[in-house]
Amino acid sequence: MTLRVLVVEDDPAIRALIQSSLSVEGFSVQTAVSVSEASALLRHALPDILLLDLGLPDGDGAVLVQEVRRHHSLPILVLSARHQEAQKVQLLDAGADDYLVKPFSVAELLARIRVALRHRGTSVTASVTVHELDDLRVDLTRHSVLCRGAELHLTPTEFKLLARLVRSAGRVVTHRALLTDVWGNEFTEHTHYLRLYMGQLRAKIELDPAEPRHLLTETGIGYRLAIS
Ligand code: CA
């Protein structure tokens, strides 16, 4: 089955690069240069994945994320410049799946697309309860974590935080999403909880907590559990 991608990007060079590299990989690629053009295309037919630039000539990509998320669960990858942290967070919290910082490599783009497509259809991922990530094995049902073959003893909160990241393995999870899902709605501003518990998790999981390989920081945005 050919997967359809809609690329919404006003920069002609980036648009052409994405279009050619995804076509070579066998994707069917449609492009749009503005919010209004993308809206029209989305009303006509839904792609399997949406690649969305943040800054568009006639508005903000956030409008499209909200529009799509009202009815659909298709993966949305945000393409952004390095300095657009606040907007990235806004879009991720509005329901985008992940983001790529420009300039990105084609290999990076393809890897993120694969992760996003794998997470599509939560019924499939929800039934998977044992996750193997490199030297880490997390059993969500038994609440057990093996690291390099040894059983780790995590506190209930440490486990909840790790489990939340495992469910989104490979994708960024925003501070707000982690705080809401692990601690609750009233804790969305308590980012110091995250720093504290992430430090504890790293001390237990990482060979070198100062150079984490599993629990990665996405500065200003959130955390990502690496998948390879
Ligand atoms: Ca742009």
XYZ file of C-alpha atoms and ligand atoms in Angstrom:
229
model
C 0.000 0.000 0.000
C 1.340 3.409 -0.941
C 1.459 5.809 1.973
C 0.297 9.321 1.235
C 2.164 12.290 2.694
C 1.013 15.878 2.676
C 3.928 18.330 2.962
C 2.918 21.849 3.997
C 5.986 24.037 3.513
C 6.399 27.458 1.881
C 10.172 27.205 1.391
C 10.566 25.880 -2.175
C 13.996 24.287 -1.577
C 12.902 22.342 1.518
C 9.612 21.394 -0.139
C 11.420 20.034 -3.213
C 13.938 18.121 -1.087
C 11.226 16.446 0.978
C 9.111 15.710 -2.082
C 11.939 14.052 -4.016
C 13.385 12.088 -1.098
C 10.005 10.734 0.009
C 8.974 9.894 -3.560
C 12.168 7.847 -3.937
C 11.142 5.937 -0.776
C 7.816 5.062 -2.387
C 5.560 7.597 -0.688
C 2.900 9.391 -2.678
C 3.641 13.062 -1.949
C 1.293 16.033 -2.146
C 2.432 19.538 -1.306
C 0.840 22.756 -0.126
C 2.449 26.154 0.434
C -0.067 27.729 2.818
C -2.615 27.027 5.542
C -5.511 27.675 3.158
C -4.164 25.376 0.439
C -3.497 22.633 3.005
C -6.997 23.031 4.491
C -8.558 22.618 1.053
C -6.507 19.472 0.363
C -7.319 18.010 3.786
C -11.041 18.548 3.248
C -10.756 16.685 -0.045
C -8.713 13.658 1.118
C -6.731 12.720 4.204
C -3.073 11.739 3.894
C -1.500 8.995 6.053
C 0.897 11.521 7.538
C 1.128 15.304 7.631
C 4.441 17.215 7.585
C 3.788 20.744 8.720
C 6.006 23.820 8.636
C 5.458 26.197 11.568
C 5.700 29.530 9.781
C 3.402 29.771 6.775
C 2.615 32.902 4.735
C -1.080 33.020 5.656
C -0.893 31.891 9.263
C 0.212 29.463 11.878
C 0.480 25.692 11.494
C -1.322 25.410 14.851
C -4.620 26.140 13.093
C -4.156 23.036 10.964
C -3.209 20.845 13.932
C -6.416 21.861 15.729
C -8.489 21.409 12.586
C -7.107 17.914 11.895
C -7.207 16.779 15.530
C -10.913 17.574 15.876
C -11.684 14.487 13.779
C -8.550 12.539 12.915
C -5.628 10.728 14.525
C -3.223 10.783 11.567
C 0.396 11.489 12.555
C 1.528 15.115 12.342
C 5.235 16.005 12.234
C 6.131 19.653 12.744
C 9.053 21.130 10.779
C 10.555 24.034 12.664
C 13.486 26.362 13.044
C 15.694 26.003 16.104
C 14.430 29.127 17.891
C 10.699 28.334 17.715
C 10.518 26.478 21.083
C 7.304 28.097 22.364
C 5.435 27.407 19.123
C 6.712 23.822 18.977
C 5.446 23.170 22.493
C 2.091 24.713 21.601
C 1.715 22.455 18.566
C 2.823 19.330 20.407
C 0.348 20.072 23.185
C -2.334 20.720 20.540
C -1.798 17.179 19.249
C 1.179 17.126 16.878
C 3.175 13.886 17.229
C 6.739 15.105 16.977
C 8.957 17.730 15.429
C 12.100 18.038 13.335
C 14.476 20.972 13.569
C 15.696 22.445 10.269
C 18.062 21.651 8.727
C 17.334 17.938 9.094
C 18.729 15.021 7.138
C 16.603 12.772 4.962
C 17.589 9.825 7.198
C 16.288 11.714 10.241
C 13.043 12.579 8.455
C 12.460 8.963 7.427
C 13.219 7.691 10.948
C 10.702 10.126 12.473
C 8.080 9.194 9.885
C 8.556 5.495 10.698
C 8.144 6.128 14.436
C 5.059 8.294 13.857
C 3.440 5.683 11.618
C 4.239 2.903 14.095
C 2.389 4.820 16.806
C -0.644 5.317 14.583
C -3.625 3.296 15.726
C -3.319 3.321 19.508
C -5.252 0.039 19.761
C -2.201 -1.745 18.377
C 0.337 -0.093 20.678
C -1.963 -0.324 23.711
C -1.989 -4.117 23.454
C 1.814 -4.264 23.535
C 2.850 -4.432 27.161
C 6.490 -5.505 26.971
C 8.865 -3.034 25.357
C 12.491 -3.848 24.561
C 14.670 -0.826 23.927
C 18.317 -1.659 23.519
C 19.463 -2.856 26.987
C 16.195 -1.844 28.652
C 13.151 -4.107 29.018
C 9.952 -2.579 30.404
C 6.911 -4.714 31.207
C 3.961 -2.344 31.628
C 1.624 -5.026 33.005
C 3.968 -6.542 35.579
C 5.504 -3.141 36.377
C 8.960 -4.621 36.028
C 12.016 -3.040 34.469
C 15.141 -4.944 33.498
C 18.248 -2.978 32.655
C 21.275 -4.838 31.289
C 19.683 -8.010 32.656
C 19.235 -6.728 36.213
C 15.869 -5.919 37.801
C 15.546 -2.230 38.627
C 13.686 -1.019 41.684
C 11.683 2.045 40.722
C 9.333 4.044 42.918
C 5.703 4.156 41.682
C 6.214 7.691 40.339
C 9.476 6.791 38.598
C 7.704 3.851 36.979
C 4.744 5.979 35.853
C 7.096 8.495 34.276
C 9.117 5.801 32.506
C 5.946 4.035 31.349
C 4.613 7.288 29.858
C 7.825 7.732 27.879
C 7.827 4.066 26.831
C 4.306 4.434 25.402
C 5.623 7.239 23.183
C 9.054 5.682 22.579
C 11.020 7.533 19.921
C 8.791 10.600 20.103
C 9.156 13.768 22.138
C 6.724 14.147 25.057
C 6.208 17.715 26.275
C 6.687 18.785 29.902
C 2.969 19.528 30.117
C 1.967 16.092 28.788
C 4.306 14.317 31.238
C 3.203 16.388 34.236
C -0.490 15.951 33.390
C -0.274 12.217 32.774
C 2.019 11.333 35.695
C 1.028 13.870 38.379
C -2.295 15.324 37.200
C -3.834 18.446 35.650
C -3.016 20.714 38.569
C 0.737 20.059 38.245
C 1.408 21.330 34.719
C 3.697 24.132 35.961
C 5.787 21.921 38.269
C 8.652 21.259 35.847
C 11.028 20.853 38.819
C 9.270 17.519 39.542
C 10.357 16.357 36.117
C 13.959 17.437 36.585
C 14.067 15.640 39.935
C 12.480 12.371 38.790
C 14.290 12.321 35.469
C 17.541 12.650 37.416
C 16.555 9.682 39.589
C 15.557 7.587 36.567
C 18.795 8.393 34.771
C 20.815 7.442 37.846
C 19.130 4.023 37.795
C 19.008 3.403 34.036
C 21.901 5.165 32.333
C 25.469 3.864 32.341
C 26.563 7.498 32.493
C 23.706 9.696 33.796
C 25.594 12.801 32.602
C 25.582 11.463 29.021
C 22.162 9.782 28.786
C 21.542 7.421 25.887
C 17.957 6.463 26.761
C 16.316 9.409 28.483
C 17.050 12.373 26.248
C 16.369 16.028 27.077
C 14.653 18.127 24.418
C 15.632 21.547 25.722
C 12.669 23.814 26.399
C 10.208 21.177 25.165
C 10.279 17.877 27.026
C 11.900 14.451 26.978
C 12.297 11.620 24.503
C 12.976 7.938 25.144
C 15.474 6.938 22.442
C 14.629 3.789 20.510
C 18.037 2.740 19.193
Ca 8.109 28.646 6.539
